Amino acid sequence: DQQVKQNSPSLSVQEGRISILNCDYTNSMFDYFLWYKKYPAEGPTFLISISSIKDKNEDGRFTVFLNKSAKHLSLHIVPSQPGDSAVYFCAARGRETSGSRLTFGEGTQLTVNP
Amino acid sequence: KAGVTQTPRYLIKTRGQQVTLSCSPISGHRSVSWYQQTPGQGLQFLFEYFSETQRNKGNFPGRFSGRQFSNSRSEMNVSTLELGDSALYLCASSRDGTSVYEQYFGPGTRLTVT
């Protein structure tokens, strides 16, 4: 079963506008949520995270929002830049997990047009 | 410092063969995790090794196995290859596997099974 889902395989936005990437989860035992960015021929790189005890975390142009009641999180990128074009993965860690095991979503290809 | 390296970067094998992939973690990192990335499935967790011991295991058949050496380098082996094993195999290293923020991914090995 897919415990972390990203329902939009792709998203296209104009440079300077806001990009909103969404992620839904089903496991209430997840305690940390992370967003990774992946360029072609490279491994995913950590972007931003949020603990389940918070509802918002901000880092520069990137903000992650967590709605625990809806089991939904979103990543906002403002303003979007062409260099942000990449695949974005949402990931989660289970509270009961020892070690670094993460559950990933399917990914969303973001394209920022100049 | 040097990042996570994976060898080989590309591999073509035939159904029924076996394959061994290698991952060298960042110096000082003792935890190595392996993921399989296929289109539409995102990253699926295979297993994690810490101090030469398998600490976590995902839901993959026994054809997928791994090991870790005393220098923290890790190998994963897939026996009796199937067409569905074609994927990008990513490894990630972290210092001790307890901080999800400090997990660094390698560029991956692209395996094609024909």
Coordinates of N, CA, C and O in Angstrom, one line a residue, chain A residues 1-3 5 31-34 36 38 40-46 48-51 87 89 92-93 96-107, chain B residues 9-10 31-33 35 37-38 40-45 48 55-59 88 90 92 94 96-101 103-108 110:
Chain A
D1 N 0.8 -1.2 0.0 CA 0.0 0.0 0.0 C 0.9 1.2 0.0 O 1.9 1.3 0.6
Q2 N 0.4 2.3 -0.7 CA 1.2 3.5 -0.9 C 0.8 4.4 0.3 O -0.2 5.0 0.3
Q3 N 1.7 4.5 1.3 CA 1.4 5.2 2.5 C 1.6 6.7 2.3 O 1.1 7.5 3.1
K5 N 1.5 9.6 -0.8 CA 1.1 9.7 -2.2 C 1.2 11.2 -2.7 O 0.8 12.1 -2.0
D31 N 6.3 10.7 12.1 CA 6.6 11.8 13.0 C 7.5 12.9 12.3 O 7.6 14.0 12.8
Y32 N 8.1 12.6 11.2 CA 8.8 13.6 10.4 C 8.5 13.5 9.0 O 8.3 12.4 8.4
F33 N 8.4 14.7 8.3 CA 8.1 14.7 6.9 C 9.2 15.5 6.2 O 9.6 16.6 6.8
L34 N 9.6 15.1 5.1 CA 10.7 15.7 4.4 C 10.4 15.9 3.0 O 9.6 15.1 2.4
Y36 N 12.5 16.2 -0.7 CA 13.7 16.1 -1.4 C 13.5 16.6 -2.8 O 12.5 16.5 -3.4
K38 N 15.2 16.3 -6.8 CA 16.1 15.4 -7.6 C 16.3 16.0 -9.0 O 15.3 16.1 -9.7
P40 N 18.0 15.3 -12.8 CA 18.4 14.1 -13.6 C 19.9 13.7 -13.3 O 20.7 14.6 -13.2
A41 N 20.2 12.4 -13.2 CA 21.5 11.9 -13.1 C 22.2 12.3 -11.7 O 23.4 12.1 -11.6
E42 N 21.3 12.7 -10.8 CA 21.8 13.0 -9.5 C 20.9 12.3 -8.5 O 19.8 12.0 -8.7
G43 N 21.5 12.1 -7.2 CA 20.6 11.6 -6.2 C 19.8 12.6 -5.6 O 20.0 13.8 -5.8
P44 N 18.7 12.3 -4.9 CA 17.8 13.3 -4.2 C 18.6 14.0 -3.2 O 19.5 13.5 -2.5
T45 N 18.3 15.3 -3.0 CA 19.0 16.1 -2.0 C 17.9 16.7 -1.1 O 16.8 17.1 -1.5
F46 N 18.2 16.7 0.2 CA 17.3 17.2 1.2 C 17.0 18.6 1.0 O 17.9 19.4 0.8
I48 N 13.8 20.5 2.8 CA 13.2 21.0 4.0 C 12.4 19.9 4.7 O 12.0 19.0 4.0
S49 N 12.2 20.1 6.0 CA 11.5 19.1 6.7 C 10.5 19.7 7.7 O 10.6 20.9 8.0
I50 N 9.7 18.9 8.3 CA 8.8 19.4 9.3 C 8.5 18.3 10.3 O 8.2 17.1 9.9
S51 N 8.5 18.6 11.6 CA 8.1 17.6 12.6 C 6.6 17.6 12.7 O 5.9 18.6 12.4
V87 N 12.4 17.0 -10.0 CA 11.4 16.1 -9.4 C 11.5 16.3 -7.9 O 12.6 16.3 -7.3
F89 N 10.2 15.0 -4.2 CA 9.7 13.8 -3.5 C 9.3 14.2 -2.1 O 10.1 14.9 -1.4
A92 N 8.5 10.4 4.5 CA 8.0 10.4 5.9 C 8.8 9.3 6.6 O 9.2 8.3 6.1
R93 N 9.0 9.6 7.9 CA 9.6 8.6 8.8 C 8.6 8.2 9.9 O 8.0 9.0 10.4
E96 N 7.9 4.7 15.0 CA 8.4 3.5 15.5 C 9.7 3.0 14.8 O 10.2 2.0 15.2
T97 N 10.1 3.8 13.8 CA 11.3 3.3 13.0 C 12.6 3.6 13.7 O 12.8 4.7 14.2
S98 N 13.4 2.6 13.8 CA 14.8 2.9 14.2 C 15.6 3.0 13.0 O 15.4 2.3 12.0
G99 N 16.6 3.8 13.0 CA 17.4 4.0 11.7 C 16.8 5.0 10.8 O 16.0 5.9 11.2
S100 N 17.2 5.0 9.6 CA 16.9 6.0 8.6 C 15.9 5.7 7.6 O 15.9 6.3 6.5
R101 N 15.1 4.7 7.8 CA 14.1 4.3 6.8 C 13.1 5.3 6.5 O 12.5 5.9 7.5
L102 N 12.9 5.7 5.3 CA 12.0 6.7 4.9 C 11.0 6.1 3.9 O 11.3 5.2 3.1
T103 N 9.7 6.5 3.9 CA 8.7 6.2 3.0 C 8.5 7.3 2.0 O 8.2 8.4 2.5
F104 N 8.7 7.1 0.7 CA 8.6 8.2 -0.2 C 7.3 8.1 -1.1 O 6.7 7.1 -1.3
G105 N 6.9 9.3 -1.5 CA 5.9 9.4 -2.5 C 6.4 9.2 -3.9 O 7.6 8.9 -4.1
E106 N 5.6 9.2 -4.9 CA 5.9 8.9 -6.3 C 6.7 10.0 -7.0 O 7.4 9.8 -8.0
G107 N 6.7 11.2 -6.4 CA 7.4 12.3 -7.0 C 6.5 13.2 -7.9 O 5.5 12.7 -8.5
Chain B
R9 N 27.7 3.1 -12.7 CA 26.6 4.0 -12.8 C 25.5 3.4 -13.8 O 24.3 3.7 -13.6
Y10 N 25.9 2.6 -14.7 CA 25.0 2.0 -15.6 C 25.3 0.5 -15.8 O 26.5 0.2 -15.8
S31 N 25.9 4.3 8.5 CA 24.6 3.8 8.1 C 24.5 3.9 6.5 O 24.8 5.0 6.0
V32 N 24.1 2.8 5.9 CA 23.8 2.9 4.4 C 22.5 2.2 4.2 O 22.2 1.1 4.6
S33 N 21.6 3.0 3.5 CA 20.3 2.5 3.1 C 20.3 2.4 1.6 O 20.9 3.1 0.8
Y35 N 17.6 2.1 -1.9 CA 16.3 2.3 -2.4 C 16.2 1.9 -3.9 O 17.2 2.1 -4.6
Q37 N 14.2 3.0 -7.3 CA 13.3 4.0 -7.9 C 12.8 3.6 -9.2 O 13.6 3.3 -10.1
T38 N 11.5 3.4 -9.4 CA 10.9 3.1 -10.7 C 9.9 4.2 -11.0 O 9.3 4.8 -10.1
G40 N 6.6 6.1 -11.4 CA 5.3 5.9 -10.9 C 5.3 5.3 -9.5 O 4.2 5.2 -8.8
Q41 N 6.4 4.8 -9.0 CA 6.5 4.2 -7.7 C 7.3 4.9 -6.7 O 7.3 4.6 -5.5
G42 N 8.0 5.9 -7.2 CA 8.8 6.7 -6.2 C 10.0 5.8 -5.8 O 10.4 4.9 -6.4
L43 N 10.5 6.1 -4.6 CA 11.6 5.4 -4.0 C 11.1 4.3 -3.0 O 10.3 4.7 -2.1
Q44 N 11.4 3.1 -3.3 CA 11.0 2.0 -2.4 C 12.2 1.6 -1.6 O 13.2 1.2 -2.1
F45 N 12.0 1.5 -0.2 CA 13.1 1.1 0.7 C 13.4 -0.3 0.5 O 12.5 -1.2 0.6
E48 N 18.5 -1.3 5.2 CA 19.5 -0.4 5.8 C 20.5 -1.3 6.6 O 20.2 -2.2 7.2
R55 N 19.7 -3.5 9.7 CA 18.9 -2.9 10.8 C 17.4 -2.8 10.4 O 16.5 -2.9 11.2
N56 N 17.1 -2.6 9.1 CA 15.8 -2.5 8.6 C 15.7 -3.2 7.3 O 16.7 -3.2 6.5
K57 N 14.5 -3.7 7.0 CA 14.3 -4.4 5.7 C 13.0 -4.0 5.1 O 12.0 -4.0 5.8
G58 N 12.9 -3.7 3.8 CA 11.7 -3.4 3.2 C 11.0 -4.7 2.7 O 11.4 -5.8 2.9
N59 N 10.0 -4.5 1.9 CA 9.1 -5.6 1.4 C 9.6 -6.1 0.0 O 8.8 -6.0 -1.0
L88 N 16.4 2.5 -11.1 CA 17.5 3.2 -10.6 C 17.7 2.8 -9.1 O 16.7 2.9 -8.3
L90 N 19.4 3.5 -5.7 CA 20.0 4.6 -4.9 C 20.5 4.1 -3.6 O 19.8 3.4 -2.9
A92 N 22.0 5.7 0.2 CA 22.1 6.9 1.0 C 22.9 6.6 2.3 O 22.7 5.5 2.8
S94 N 24.3 7.9 6.2 CA 24.2 8.9 7.3 C 25.2 8.5 8.4 O 25.6 7.3 8.4
D96 N 24.8 7.9 11.7 CA 24.4 6.8 12.5 C 22.9 6.4 12.2 O 22.4 5.5 12.9
G97 N 22.3 7.0 11.3 CA 21.0 6.6 10.9 C 19.9 7.2 11.7 O 18.7 6.9 11.5
T98 N 20.2 8.0 12.7 CA 19.1 8.5 13.6 C 18.6 9.8 13.2 O 17.5 10.2 13.6
S99 N 19.4 10.6 12.4 CA 18.9 11.9 12.0 C 18.5 11.8 10.5 O 19.4 11.6 9.7
V100 N 17.2 12.0 10.2 CA 16.8 11.9 8.9 C 17.3 13.0 8.0 O 17.3 13.0 6.8
Y101 N 17.7 14.1 8.7 CA 18.2 15.3 7.9 C 19.6 15.1 7.3 O 20.0 15.8 6.4
Q103 N 20.8 12.4 5.8 CA 20.9 11.3 4.9 C 21.3 11.9 3.5 O 20.5 12.7 3.0
Y104 N 22.4 11.4 3.0 CA 22.9 11.9 1.7 C 22.8 10.8 0.7 O 23.3 9.7 0.9
F105 N 22.3 11.1 -0.5 CA 22.1 10.1 -1.5 C 23.2 10.1 -2.5 O 23.8 11.2 -2.8
G106 N 23.5 9.0 -3.1 CA 24.4 8.9 -4.2 C 23.7 9.1 -5.5 O 22.5 9.2 -5.5
P107 N 24.4 9.1 -6.6 CA 23.7 9.4 -7.9 C 22.9 8.2 -8.5 O 22.2 8.4 -9.4
G108 N 23.2 7.0 -7.9 CA 22.4 5.9 -8.3 C 23.1 5.0 -9.4 O 24.0 5.5 -10.0
R110 N 21.9 2.8 -12.6 CA 20.8 2.5 -13.5 C 20.9 1.1 -14.0 O 21.8 0.8 -14.8

